[in-house]
Coordinates of C-alpha atoms in Angstrom, one line a residue:
X1207 CA 0.0 -0.1 -0.4
X1208 CA 1.6 3.8 -0.4
X1209 CA -0.2 7.0 -0.1
X1210 CA -1.3 9.1 3.2
X1211 CA -4.7 6.9 3.7
X1212 CA -2.2 3.5 4.4
X1213 CA -0.7 5.7 7.6
X1214 CA -4.3 5.4 9.3
X1215 CA -3.8 2.2 11.4
X1216 CA -0.4 3.6 12.4
X1217 CA -2.4 5.5 15.1
X1218 CA -2.9 2.2 17.0
X1219 CA -4.5 3.5 20.3
X1220 CA -8.2 2.9 21.0
X1221 CA -9.8 5.1 24.1
X1222 CA -10.0 3.9 27.7
X1223 CA -12.4 0.7 27.9
X1224 CA -14.3 2.7 30.8
X1225 CA -15.7 5.0 27.9
X1226 CA -15.7 2.5 25.1
X1227 CA -18.1 0.1 27.1
X1228 CA -20.8 2.9 26.3
X1229 CA -20.3 1.9 22.4
X1230 CA -20.4 -1.6 22.7
X1231 CA -23.2 -3.6 21.2
X1232 CA -25.4 -5.8 23.1
X1233 CA -25.3 -9.8 22.0
X1234 CA -22.5 -11.7 20.9
X1235 CA -20.5 -9.6 18.1
X1236 CA -19.1 -10.7 14.8
X1237 CA -15.3 -10.0 14.7
X1238 CA -14.5 -8.5 11.6
X1239 CA -11.4 -10.6 10.8
X1240 CA -13.5 -13.3 11.3
X1241 CA -14.6 -15.7 14.1
X1242 CA -13.7 -15.4 17.8
X1243 CA -11.0 -17.7 19.0
X1244 CA -11.8 -20.7 20.9
X1245 CA -10.9 -21.3 24.4
X1246 CA -6.6 -21.6 25.0
X1247 CA -6.6 -21.5 20.8
X1248 CA -3.6 -19.4 19.7
X1249 CA -2.2 -18.4 23.2
X1250 CA 0.5 -16.8 22.4
X1251 CA -1.2 -13.9 20.7
X1252 CA -0.8 -10.8 23.3
X1253 CA -2.6 -7.5 23.9
X1254 CA -0.9 -4.7 24.9
X1255 CA -2.3 -1.8 27.0
X1256 CA 0.1 1.2 26.7
X1257 CA -0.4 4.1 28.7
X1258 CA -3.2 2.6 30.8
X1259 CA -5.6 2.4 28.1
X1260 CA -4.3 5.2 25.5
X1261 CA -3.3 3.0 23.1
X1262 CA -3.8 -0.9 22.4
X1263 CA -1.9 -3.1 20.5
X1264 CA -1.4 -6.6 19.7
X1265 CA 1.6 -9.4 19.8
X1266 CA 3.1 -12.6 19.8
X1267 CA 5.1 -14.4 22.2
X1268 CA 8.4 -15.3 20.6
X1269 CA 10.5 -16.2 24.3
X1270 CA 9.0 -16.9 27.3
X1271 CA 10.1 -13.4 28.6
X1272 CA 9.7 -11.4 25.1
X1273 CA 7.1 -10.6 23.1
X1274 CA 7.1 -9.5 19.0
X1275 CA 5.0 -6.5 17.9
X1276 CA 5.0 -3.3 16.4
X1277 CA 7.6 -0.6 17.1
X1278 CA 4.9 2.3 15.7
X1279 CA 2.4 1.0 18.9
X1280 CA 5.2 3.0 21.0
X1281 CA 6.5 6.2 18.9
X1282 CA 5.4 9.0 20.0
X1283 CA 3.3 10.0 16.6
X1284 CA 3.3 6.9 14.8
X1285 CA 1.9 8.6 11.7
X1286 CA 5.4 10.1 11.5
X1287 CA 7.0 6.7 11.5
X1288 CA 8.3 3.8 13.3
X1289 CA 11.6 4.5 14.9
X1290 CA 11.9 4.5 18.2
X1291 CA 14.8 4.6 21.0
X1292 CA 15.2 1.0 22.9
X1293 CA 15.0 1.3 26.5
X1294 CA 12.4 1.3 28.9
X1295 CA 8.9 2.5 27.6
X1296 CA 7.8 5.7 28.1
X1297 CA 4.5 4.9 29.0
X1298 CA 3.5 2.1 31.5
X1299 CA 2.7 -0.9 29.4
X1300 CA 1.1 -3.9 30.6
X1301 CA 1.1 -7.3 28.5
X1302 CA -1.8 -10.3 28.7
X1303 CA -0.6 -13.3 27.4
X1304 CA -2.4 -16.5 27.4
X1305 CA -6.2 -15.2 27.8
X1306 CA -8.6 -15.6 25.2
X1307 CA -11.5 -14.2 26.7
X1308 CA -9.9 -10.8 28.7
X1309 CA -13.0 -11.2 31.3
X1310 CA -11.2 -14.4 32.3
X1311 CA -8.5 -14.9 34.8
X1312 CA -6.5 -17.1 33.5
X1313 CA -3.2 -16.6 31.2
X1314 CA -0.3 -14.0 32.6
X1315 CA -0.4 -10.0 33.1
X1316 CA 2.8 -8.8 33.2
X1317 CA 4.6 -5.3 32.7
X1318 CA 6.9 -4.3 30.1
X1319 CA 10.3 -3.1 31.3
X1320 CA 12.5 -2.8 28.1
X1321 CA 12.1 -2.1 24.1
X1322 CA 14.5 -3.3 21.9
X1323 CA 13.6 -1.6 18.0
X1324 CA 14.8 -3.7 14.9
X1325 CA 15.5 -0.3 13.5
X1326 CA 15.5 -0.7 9.4
X1327 CA 11.7 -2.0 10.2
X1328 CA 8.9 -1.7 12.1
X1329 CA 9.5 -4.3 14.5
X1330 CA 10.2 -4.2 18.2
X1331 CA 10.8 -6.6 21.2
X1332 CA 9.5 -5.9 24.1
X1333 CA 10.9 -7.6 27.3
X1334 CA 8.5 -8.9 30.4
X1335 CA 9.3 -8.2 33.5
X1336 CA 9.1 -11.8 34.6
X1337 CA 8.8 -14.8 32.3
X1338 CA 5.1 -16.1 31.3
X1339 CA 4.7 -20.3 31.9
X1340 CA 2.0 -22.3 30.7
X1341 CA 2.4 -21.0 27.5
X1342 CA 4.2 -22.2 24.7
X1343 CA 5.7 -19.2 22.3
X1344 CA 5.6 -19.4 18.6
X1345 CA 8.2 -20.6 16.7
X1346 CA 9.3 -18.0 13.5
X1347 CA 9.2 -19.7 10.3
X1348 CA 12.3 -20.5 8.6
X1349 CA 10.6 -20.3 4.7
X1350 CA 10.2 -16.8 3.2
X1351 CA 6.6 -16.1 2.3
X1352 CA 5.2 -16.6 -1.4
X1353 CA 2.2 -14.9 -3.1
X1354 CA -0.2 -17.0 -2.6
X1355 CA 0.4 -18.6 1.1
X1356 CA -2.4 -18.7 3.3
X1357 CA -1.7 -17.0 6.9
X1358 CA -3.8 -16.9 9.6
X1359 CA -4.3 -13.7 11.8
X1360 CA -5.7 -13.5 15.3
X1361 CA -6.1 -10.0 16.9
X1362 CA -7.7 -7.9 19.8
X1363 CA -8.4 -4.9 17.7
X1364 CA -12.0 -3.6 17.1
X1365 CA -14.7 -5.3 15.0
X1366 CA -17.4 -4.3 12.8
X1367 CA -19.6 -3.6 15.8
X1368 CA -17.5 -3.7 18.9
X1369 CA -15.6 -0.8 20.1
X1370 CA -13.1 -3.0 22.9
X1371 CA -13.8 -6.4 22.3
X1372 CA -13.1 -8.6 25.2
X1373 CA -12.4 -12.1 23.3
X1374 CA -9.1 -12.8 21.0
X1375 CA -10.5 -13.0 17.0
X1376 CA -9.0 -14.3 13.9
X1377 CA -9.2 -15.4 10.1
X1378 CA -7.7 -16.3 7.2
X1379 CA -6.0 -14.1 4.8
X1380 CA -3.7 -15.0 1.3
X1381 CA -0.3 -13.6 0.4
X1382 CA -1.2 -11.0 -2.8
X1383 CA 2.5 -10.0 -2.9
X1384 CA 6.0 -9.8 -1.2
X1385 CA 7.9 -6.5 -1.7
X1386 CA 11.4 -6.7 0.3
X1387 CA 10.3 -7.2 3.5
X1388 CA 7.2 -6.5 3.3
X1389 CA 3.6 -8.9 2.3
X1390 CA 0.7 -7.6 0.9
X1391 CA -2.7 -9.3 2.7
X1392 CA -6.1 -10.4 1.5
X1393 CA -8.6 -11.2 3.3
X1394 CA -10.1 -15.1 2.1
X1395 CA -13.6 -14.1 3.2
X1396 CA -15.7 -10.4 2.4
X1397 CA -15.2 -9.2 5.9
X1398 CA -11.9 -10.1 6.6
X1399 CA -9.9 -6.7 7.9
X1400 CA -7.9 -5.3 10.7
X1401 CA -9.1 -3.0 13.1
X1402 CA -7.4 -0.2 15.6
X1403 CA -5.6 -2.4 18.5
X1404 CA -4.7 -5.1 15.9
X1405 CA -1.5 -3.5 14.8
X1406 CA 1.7 -5.4 15.6
X1407 CA -0.6 -9.0 15.4
X1408 CA 0.7 -12.1 14.0
X1409 CA 0.3 -13.3 10.8
X1410 CA 1.2 -17.0 11.1
X1411 CA 1.3 -20.2 9.2
X1412 CA -0.5 -23.4 10.4
X1413 CA 1.0 -26.7 9.9
X1414 CA 0.4 -30.0 11.3
X1415 CA -1.4 -28.0 14.3
X1416 CA 0.8 -25.8 15.1
X1417 CA 1.9 -22.3 14.1
X1418 CA 4.9 -20.4 12.5
X1419 CA 5.2 -16.5 13.1
X1420 CA 5.7 -15.1 9.1
X1421 CA 5.0 -11.7 9.6
X1422 CA 3.8 -8.7 12.0
X1423 CA 0.9 -6.9 10.9
X1424 CA 1.6 -2.8 10.9
X1425 CA -0.3 -1.2 8.1
X1426 CA -4.0 -1.6 7.1
X1427 CA -6.8 0.4 5.7
X1428 CA -9.6 -0.7 8.5
X1429 CA -12.3 -0.8 5.8
X1430 CA -15.7 -1.6 7.8
X1431 CA -14.1 -1.6 11.5
X1432 CA -16.4 -0.1 14.0
X1433 CA -15.8 4.0 14.4
X1434 CA -14.2 4.0 10.3
X1435 CA -15.4 6.1 7.9
X1436 CA -18.2 4.1 6.1
X1437 CA -17.3 5.1 2.8
X1438 CA -13.9 3.5 3.3
X1439 CA -14.6 -0.1 2.0
X1440 CA -10.5 -1.0 1.6
X1441 CA -9.3 -3.9 3.9
X1442 CA -5.9 -4.5 2.4
X1443 CA -2.9 -5.1 4.7
X1444 CA 0.4 -4.3 4.8
X1445 CA 2.8 -6.5 7.3
X1446 CA 6.7 -6.9 7.9
X1447 CA 8.6 -10.4 7.1
X1448 CA 10.2 -11.7 10.2
X1449 CA 11.5 -15.0 8.5
X1450 CA 14.7 -12.9 7.6
X1451 CA 15.4 -11.4 10.6
X1452 CA 15.2 -14.6 12.7
X1453 CA 18.6 -14.3 13.8
X1454 CA 17.4 -11.0 15.4
X1455 CA 14.9 -12.1 17.5
X1456 CA 17.2 -14.8 18.8
X1457 CA 20.1 -12.4 19.4
X1458 CA 18.1 -10.2 21.6
X1459 CA 15.8 -12.8 23.6
X1460 CA 18.7 -14.8 24.1
X1461 CA 21.7 -13.2 24.4
X1462 CA 24.5 -15.5 25.5
X1463 CA 25.3 -15.8 29.2
X1464 CA 28.8 -17.0 28.0
X1465 CA 30.5 -18.1 24.6
X1466 CA 33.4 -19.7 23.2
X1467 CA 34.8 -19.2 19.7
X1468 CA 36.8 -20.7 16.8
X1469 CA 37.4 -19.8 13.1
X1470 CA 37.5 -21.5 10.1
X1471 CA 36.3 -20.2 6.3
X1472 CA 32.6 -21.7 6.3
X1473 CA 31.3 -20.6 3.1
X1474 CA 34.3 -21.2 1.3
X1475 CA 35.0 -18.1 -0.7
X1476 CA 38.4 -17.8 1.1
X1477 CA 38.1 -15.7 4.2
X1478 CA 37.8 -16.6 7.8
X1479 CA 34.5 -16.9 9.3
X1480 CA 33.9 -17.1 13.0
X1481 CA 31.7 -19.3 15.1
X1482 CA 30.7 -19.1 18.4
X1483 CA 28.9 -21.7 20.7
X1484 CA 26.6 -19.6 22.9
X1485 CA 25.0 -20.5 26.6
X1486 CA 21.5 -19.1 26.6
X1487 CA 20.9 -21.0 30.4
X1488 CA 17.6 -22.8 31.4
X1489 CA 15.1 -22.7 30.0
X1490 CA 11.3 -22.0 31.5
X1491 CA 10.9 -25.9 31.8
X1492 CA 14.4 -26.4 33.3
X1493 CA 16.3 -27.4 29.8
X1494 CA 19.8 -26.2 29.2
X1495 CA 19.9 -24.1 25.8
X1496 CA 22.7 -23.9 23.5
X1497 CA 23.2 -22.6 20.3
X1498 CA 26.0 -22.1 17.5
X1499 CA 26.1 -18.8 15.7
X1500 CA 28.4 -17.9 12.5
X1501 CA 29.4 -14.3 12.0
X1502 CA 30.6 -15.0 8.6
X1503 CA 33.6 -12.5 6.8
X1504 CA 32.9 -9.7 4.4
X1505 CA 36.5 -8.7 3.9
X1506 CA 36.4 -5.5 5.8
X1507 CA 34.4 -6.8 9.4
X1508 CA 31.7 -9.9 9.8
X1509 CA 28.1 -9.6 8.7
X1510 CA 25.1 -9.9 11.7
X1511 CA 25.4 -13.4 13.1
X1512 CA 23.0 -16.3 12.0
X1513 CA 22.3 -19.5 14.0
X1514 CA 23.2 -22.5 12.5
X1515 CA 22.3 -25.0 15.0
X1516 CA 20.2 -24.4 18.3
X1517 CA 19.5 -26.8 21.1
X1518 CA 15.7 -26.6 20.7
X1519 CA 13.8 -28.8 22.7
X1520 CA 16.9 -31.2 23.5
X1521 CA 19.2 -30.2 26.6
X1522 CA 22.2 -29.2 25.7
X1523 CA 25.2 -28.4 28.5
X1524 CA 27.4 -25.1 27.2
X1525 CA 29.6 -25.6 30.0
X1526 CA 30.2 -29.0 29.3
X1527 CA 31.1 -28.3 25.9
X1528 CA 34.5 -27.8 24.3
X1529 CA 34.6 -26.6 20.6
X1530 CA 37.3 -27.3 17.7
X1531 CA 36.9 -26.6 14.3
X1532 CA 38.3 -28.6 11.0
X1533 CA 37.4 -30.5 7.8
X1534 CA 36.9 -33.6 9.4
X1535 CA 35.7 -35.2 6.3
X1536 CA 37.7 -34.0 3.8
X1537 CA 35.1 -32.6 1.5
X1538 CA 37.0 -28.9 1.4
X1539 CA 34.6 -27.1 3.7
X1540 CA 35.0 -26.1 7.5
X1541 CA 32.9 -28.1 9.9
X1542 CA 32.9 -27.7 13.7
X1543 CA 33.0 -30.4 16.7
X1544 CA 32.5 -30.6 20.4
X1545 CA 33.8 -32.6 22.9
X1546 CA 31.5 -33.1 25.1
X1547 CA 30.2 -33.9 29.2
X1548 CA 28.1 -36.5 30.3
X1549 CA 29.6 -36.8 33.9
X1550 CA 29.3 -40.0 35.7
X1551 CA 27.9 -42.8 34.1
X1552 CA 27.8 -44.9 36.6
X1553 CA 30.9 -45.4 38.5
X1554 CA 33.0 -43.9 35.0
X1555 CA 33.3 -40.7 33.3
X1556 CA 31.6 -40.4 30.3
X1557 CA 32.4 -38.2 27.2
X1558 CA 31.3 -37.6 23.5
X1559 CA 32.3 -36.4 20.4
X1560 CA 30.2 -34.5 18.4
X1561 CA 30.5 -33.2 14.9
X1562 CA 28.6 -30.5 12.9
X1563 CA 29.0 -31.0 9.3
X1564 CA 29.3 -28.1 7.0
X1565 CA 26.9 -28.4 3.8
X1566 CA 28.0 -24.9 2.6
X1567 CA 24.6 -23.3 3.2
X1568 CA 23.8 -24.8 6.8
X1569 CA 25.4 -27.4 9.0
X1570 CA 23.7 -30.8 9.8
X1571 CA 22.9 -31.5 13.5
X1572 CA 24.8 -32.6 15.9
X1573 CA 26.3 -36.1 15.0
X1574 CA 27.9 -38.4 17.9
X1575 CA 30.6 -39.8 15.9
X1576 CA 32.6 -41.2 19.5
X1577 CA 31.5 -42.4 22.9
X1578 CA 33.7 -43.4 25.6
X1579 CA 31.0 -45.7 27.1
X1580 CA 30.7 -47.6 23.8
X1581 CA 34.6 -47.5 23.0
X1582 CA 37.7 -49.6 24.5
X1583 CA 38.4 -46.7 27.0
X1584 CA 35.0 -47.5 29.0
X1585 CA 35.8 -44.1 30.7
X1586 CA 37.1 -40.7 29.9
X1587 CA 37.4 -37.7 32.1
X1588 CA 36.4 -34.4 30.4
X1589 CA 37.9 -32.3 33.1
X1590 CA 41.3 -34.0 32.1
X1591 CA 41.3 -33.2 28.3
X1592 CA 42.5 -30.1 26.8
X1593 CA 41.2 -30.3 23.1
X1594 CA 42.5 -29.1 19.7
X1595 CA 42.5 -30.1 15.9
X1596 CA 44.7 -30.6 12.9
X1597 CA 45.9 -32.3 10.2
X1598 CA 48.6 -34.3 12.1
X1599 CA 48.7 -37.4 9.7
X1600 CA 48.7 -35.5 6.0
X1601 CA 45.9 -37.1 4.6
X1602 CA 43.5 -33.9 3.9
X1603 CA 41.5 -34.5 6.6
X1604 CA 41.8 -33.0 10.1
X1605 CA 41.9 -35.0 13.4
X1606 CA 41.6 -34.3 17.0
X1607 CA 44.4 -34.4 19.6
X1608 CA 43.7 -34.1 23.4
X1609 CA 46.5 -33.9 26.2
X1610 CA 45.1 -35.7 28.7
X1611 CA 45.7 -35.4 32.9
X1612 CA 46.2 -38.6 34.4
X1613 CA 47.0 -36.7 37.9
X1614 CA 49.9 -37.7 40.1
X1615 CA 50.9 -41.4 40.0
X1616 CA 52.2 -43.7 43.1
X1617 CA 55.5 -42.0 42.8
X1618 CA 53.8 -38.7 43.1
X1619 CA 55.0 -37.3 39.5
X1620 CA 52.4 -35.7 37.1
X1621 CA 50.8 -38.3 34.5
X1622 CA 50.1 -36.6 31.2
X1623 CA 49.4 -37.8 27.9
X1624 CA 49.0 -37.0 24.3
X1625 CA 45.7 -38.9 22.6
X1626 CA 44.5 -38.4 19.1
X1627 CA 41.6 -39.0 17.4
X1628 CA 42.2 -40.1 13.3
X1629 CA 39.4 -38.7 11.2
X1630 CA 38.2 -41.5 9.1
X1631 CA 35.8 -39.4 6.6
X1632 CA 32.9 -40.4 8.6
X1633 CA 33.9 -40.0 12.2
X1634 CA 36.9 -40.9 13.8
X1635 CA 38.7 -43.8 14.7
X1636 CA 39.4 -45.1 18.5
X1637 CA 41.5 -42.6 20.1
X1638 CA 45.8 -43.5 20.2
X1639 CA 48.1 -42.7 22.8
X1640 CA 50.9 -41.3 20.8
X1641 CA 53.1 -39.7 24.2
X1642 CA 52.9 -40.4 27.4
X1643 CA 55.3 -38.2 30.6
X1644 CA 55.7 -41.3 32.3
X1645 CA 57.9 -43.4 29.3
X1646 CA 59.0 -40.0 28.2
X1647 CA 61.9 -38.4 29.2
X1648 CA 59.7 -35.4 30.9
X1649 CA 58.6 -38.1 33.5
X1650 CA 56.7 -35.6 35.4
X1651 CA 54.6 -32.8 32.8
X1652 CA 52.0 -30.9 35.1
X1653 CA 48.6 -30.9 32.9
X1654 CA 47.2 -28.2 35.1
X1655 CA 50.3 -26.1 33.7
X1656 CA 49.8 -26.6 30.0
X1657 CA 48.2 -24.6 27.3
X1658 CA 47.7 -26.2 24.4
X1659 CA 48.0 -25.3 20.5
X1660 CA 48.5 -26.4 17.4
X1661 CA 49.9 -25.4 13.8
X1662 CA 52.4 -26.2 11.3
X1663 CA 55.3 -23.8 13.0
X1664 CA 58.3 -25.5 10.8
X1665 CA 56.4 -25.5 7.7
X1666 CA 56.8 -29.1 6.7
X1667 CA 52.6 -29.6 6.0
X1668 CA 52.3 -31.6 8.7
X1669 CA 50.2 -30.1 12.1
X1670 CA 52.5 -29.8 14.8
X1671 CA 51.7 -28.8 18.5
X1672 CA 53.2 -26.2 21.1
X1673 CA 52.4 -26.1 24.6
X1674 CA 53.1 -22.6 27.0
X1675 CA 54.0 -24.1 30.0
X1676 CA 53.9 -22.2 33.7
X1677 CA 56.8 -22.6 35.9
X1678 CA 56.8 -21.6 39.9
X1679 CA 58.3 -17.8 40.4
X1680 CA 62.4 -17.9 39.6
X1681 CA 64.0 -15.6 42.0
X1682 CA 60.2 -13.8 42.1
X1683 CA 59.7 -13.3 38.7
X1684 CA 56.9 -15.1 36.8
X1685 CA 58.6 -18.1 35.1
X1686 CA 57.0 -19.4 31.2
X1687 CA 58.3 -21.7 28.6
X1688 CA 56.7 -22.5 25.4
X1689 CA 57.6 -26.2 23.9
X1690 CA 57.4 -27.3 20.4
X1691 CA 56.2 -30.9 19.4
X1692 CA 57.1 -32.0 16.2
X1693 CA 54.9 -34.3 14.0
X1694 CA 56.9 -36.8 11.8
X1695 CA 55.3 -39.7 9.8
X1696 CA 55.0 -42.2 13.0
X1697 CA 53.5 -39.5 15.4
X1698 CA 54.7 -36.7 17.5
X1699 CA 58.5 -36.3 18.8
X1700 CA 59.2 -35.6 22.2
X1701 CA 58.4 -32.4 23.5
X1702 CA 61.5 -29.6 23.0
X1703 CA 61.7 -26.5 25.0
X1704 CA 62.0 -23.4 22.3
X1705 CA 61.8 -20.5 24.9
X1706 CA 62.5 -20.2 28.7
X1707 CA 61.5 -16.8 30.5
X1708 CA 64.3 -17.5 32.6
X1709 CA 66.8 -17.5 30.2
X1710 CA 65.1 -14.4 27.8
X1711 CA 66.8 -10.6 27.6
X1712 CA 69.4 -12.6 29.9
X1713 CA 67.0 -14.0 32.6
X1714 CA 65.1 -10.0 33.7
X1715 CA 62.0 -10.3 32.2
X1716 CA 59.5 -12.2 33.9
X1717 CA 56.6 -13.7 32.0
X1718 CA 53.1 -14.6 33.9
X1719 CA 51.4 -17.5 32.2
X1720 CA 48.1 -17.5 34.1
X1721 CA 48.0 -13.3 32.0
X1722 CA 48.3 -15.6 28.6
X1723 CA 45.9 -16.6 26.3
X1724 CA 46.7 -18.3 23.2
X1725 CA 45.8 -18.6 19.5
X1726 CA 47.6 -19.8 16.0
X1727 CA 47.8 -18.5 12.8
X1728 CA 50.5 -17.7 9.6
X1729 CA 51.0 -13.9 10.9
X1730 CA 53.1 -12.8 8.2
X1731 CA 52.3 -15.1 5.5
X1732 CA 55.7 -17.2 5.1
X1733 CA 53.7 -20.2 5.3
X1734 CA 54.5 -21.3 9.1
X1735 CA 52.1 -20.9 11.6
X1736 CA 53.0 -18.4 14.5
X1737 CA 51.9 -18.2 18.1
X1738 CA 50.1 -15.2 19.3
X1739 CA 49.3 -14.3 23.0
X1740 CA 47.2 -11.7 24.2
X1741 CA 48.4 -10.7 27.4
X1742 CA 47.1 -8.9 30.4
X1743 CA 49.3 -6.7 32.7
X1744 CA 48.4 -5.1 35.7
X1745 CA 46.5 -1.6 35.6
X1746 CA 48.2 1.5 34.5
X1747 CA 46.9 4.7 35.9
X1748 CA 43.9 3.3 36.9
X1749 CA 43.3 1.9 32.8
X1750 CA 43.1 -1.7 31.9
X1751 CA 46.4 -2.6 30.1
X1752 CA 46.4 -5.4 27.6
X1753 CA 49.6 -6.3 25.3
X1754 CA 49.7 -8.8 22.5
X1755 CA 52.7 -10.9 21.3
X1756 CA 53.7 -12.8 18.8
X1757 CA 56.1 -15.7 18.9
X1758 CA 56.8 -16.2 14.5
X1759 CA 57.5 -20.0 13.8
X1760 CA 60.4 -21.2 12.4
X1761 CA 62.3 -24.6 11.1
X1762 CA 63.4 -25.0 14.7
X1763 CA 60.2 -24.4 16.6
X1764 CA 60.0 -20.5 17.3
X1765 CA 61.7 -17.4 17.6
X1766 CA 62.3 -15.0 19.9
X1767 CA 58.3 -13.2 21.4
X1768 CA 58.1 -9.5 20.2
X1769 CA 55.2 -7.0 21.2
X1770 CA 53.5 -6.0 18.2
X1771 CA 50.9 -4.2 20.3
X1772 CA 50.1 -2.3 23.5
X1773 CA 47.1 -0.3 25.5
X1774 CA 49.6 1.5 26.7
X1775 CA 50.3 3.7 23.6
X1776 CA 47.4 2.9 21.6
X1777 CA 45.9 6.0 21.5
X1778 CA 48.3 7.7 22.6
X1779 CA 47.5 5.8 25.7
X1780 CA 44.5 7.2 26.5
X1781 CA 42.2 3.6 26.0
X1782 CA 41.9 1.1 28.1
X1783 CA 41.5 -2.7 27.5
X1784 CA 40.4 -5.4 29.8
X1785 CA 41.9 -8.6 29.0
X1786 CA 39.6 -10.9 31.1
X1787 CA 36.5 -9.8 29.0
X1788 CA 38.6 -10.6 25.6
X1789 CA 38.7 -13.9 23.5
X1790 CA 41.0 -13.8 20.4
X1791 CA 40.7 -16.6 17.6
X1792 CA 43.2 -16.1 14.5
X1793 CA 42.3 -16.8 10.7
X1794 CA 42.9 -15.2 7.5
X1795 CA 39.5 -12.7 8.1
X1796 CA 39.9 -10.7 5.3
X1797 CA 41.3 -13.2 2.8
X1798 CA 44.9 -11.3 1.6
X1799 CA 46.4 -14.9 2.3
X1800 CA 47.7 -13.7 5.8
X1801 CA 46.3 -14.8 9.2
X1802 CA 44.7 -11.8 11.1
X1803 CA 43.8 -11.8 15.1
X1804 CA 39.8 -11.4 16.1
X1805 CA 39.1 -10.9 19.6
X1806 CA 35.5 -11.2 21.0
X1807 CA 35.0 -8.8 23.7
X1808 CA 32.1 -8.9 26.5
X1809 CA 31.1 -5.5 27.4
X1810 CA 29.3 -6.7 30.4
X1811 CA 25.5 -5.3 31.1
X1812 CA 24.5 -2.5 29.7
X1813 CA 22.4 0.0 31.6
X1814 CA 19.4 -1.7 30.8
X1815 CA 20.8 -4.6 32.5
X1816 CA 21.4 -6.9 28.8
X1817 CA 24.7 -8.5 27.9
X1818 CA 26.7 -6.7 25.3
X1819 CA 29.6 -7.8 23.2
X1820 CA 31.5 -6.7 20.2
X1821 CA 34.0 -7.9 17.5
X1822 CA 37.7 -6.3 17.4
X1823 CA 39.7 -7.4 14.6
X1824 CA 43.5 -6.7 14.2
X1825 CA 44.3 -7.2 10.5
X1826 CA 48.0 -8.5 9.9
X1827 CA 50.7 -6.3 8.2
X1828 CA 53.0 -9.3 7.4
X1829 CA 55.0 -8.9 10.8
X1830 CA 53.0 -6.3 12.9
X1831 CA 49.1 -5.7 13.2
X1832 CA 47.3 -2.8 12.5
X1833 CA 45.4 -0.9 15.4
X1834 CA 42.3 -2.9 16.2
X1835 CA 39.2 -1.6 15.2
X1836 CA 35.6 -2.6 16.2
X1837 CA 34.1 -4.3 13.1
X1838 CA 30.4 -5.5 14.7
X1839 CA 28.8 -5.6 18.0
X1840 CA 25.2 -6.2 19.3
X1841 CA 24.3 -2.7 19.0
X1842 CA 22.9 -2.3 22.7
X1843 CA 25.2 0.9 23.2

């Protein structure tokens, strides 16, 4: 629709119920949009009372604590547009969910405490003060609407003979056209139309007894509605698609409490993307929920994330997951793998290995490729496992390696071992022990003091391993060493010390293992993998201080570390960077042949009490890095 007349429905309010009651007709009313809903039908439909009766809108419960509706419902002047400021609603807003008949006491009535507008279209997420129980949220459709599709609408707006109806009403509509983010809908019966109070109402598909939200209704002519000029006969509806903003809805409603990241070229365009395993906490029914997001690199930054997997009705514990990436089936596309902790199973510790296979435009759901309970190992301690990946046998498929902690033996020595899961294209072979400290020259190796990383550090085409190792203090200084384990044709060589802070700069410097976060990549483009360490310093002049160090890969292992960035000199030393809030990951994110660095930064809670996350990129310049710049955030400043 276009033209001045189409703005009428954006003024979504109704007069206060106490006044409206004088206009209601006696006897049963016939709703303009069709029929009265049956008790409990379309319970996800929400009625919004804005400003103690000044306005009324409809919405849809999309998560237990979130309602999706039209942003124009909260605009100062809806006729001037839908753009609003996020945060607490300017007018008090009560939301009723799960109450088909408004004269009854079932369902939930709860206060709205926050608005998160989409910005580029007439949509807003409304956060409720407390979660709604007993009502299943409507799922968003995954399918783009097409002309000829049948949809159903439910709403609490006026009818043709009621000013303030007390019951949810519903009718069938068809999609008459699709243009960008907008759908035009036409009623399947002569009376079908929307009226004031129906702004924000859900348009949904009905499939196998369930509903899938396809659009939010925002603009309509109101022909035949109570109180509308009798000369107005048009009943067309303009609605906003939601299938293409499903990831935004997910981000807003379920922002991760915790996250873990890994990189890989998931879309095959030659640029590394970012995978994030996110923790959504517990659902209202007590299930743990997690999801995988992909941030696709576009050469200059990242596109907004998309969810490629969600545990949904299954329970998946984020805190029981260790994430890594690689081409596990050898098809040229980067997949994902998770080592998962089941905890005690009877009297044995149980762990499993899951893979998410990349199909180009999506990932297959998690598939279990190994389970300790059904293996020769029987018992496997997830808490004693440090995970990494690489093509250790040079067959073109990524394998997995685990540094495993056996604890102290009877002789009082620390026991550690290196185990590999060799990819066979369809899964992994049984883990094989390729090194054991108890039979090596090292005898005692502290697993607790080891940080594991992988890469082709010597440039021979096979993936090697590196361990940053933390010692006790020496002469009052922190002492750390870097060990290099080269991969030969039969497995791995004995660990060899490639660097030690006790002899670095004549032993006068101190290096804190606890303040070091590792990632690996070929940062200078010489064909050998380098090691980057994000380092946390003590505060400087009251500001958090962080540095970035690089150990260049060489044929013998590693060169001396060199500092390539420091917040003490960044922006003339005026900026602060919290190391504890940073998770680094390396990859060639701009496709220039050199690995860059991306840091996922956790800003904590904003003023509205919501989690804020940003991505910062350090672009490689060969031997150094450009200053970091923020390339994406979830827009919650």
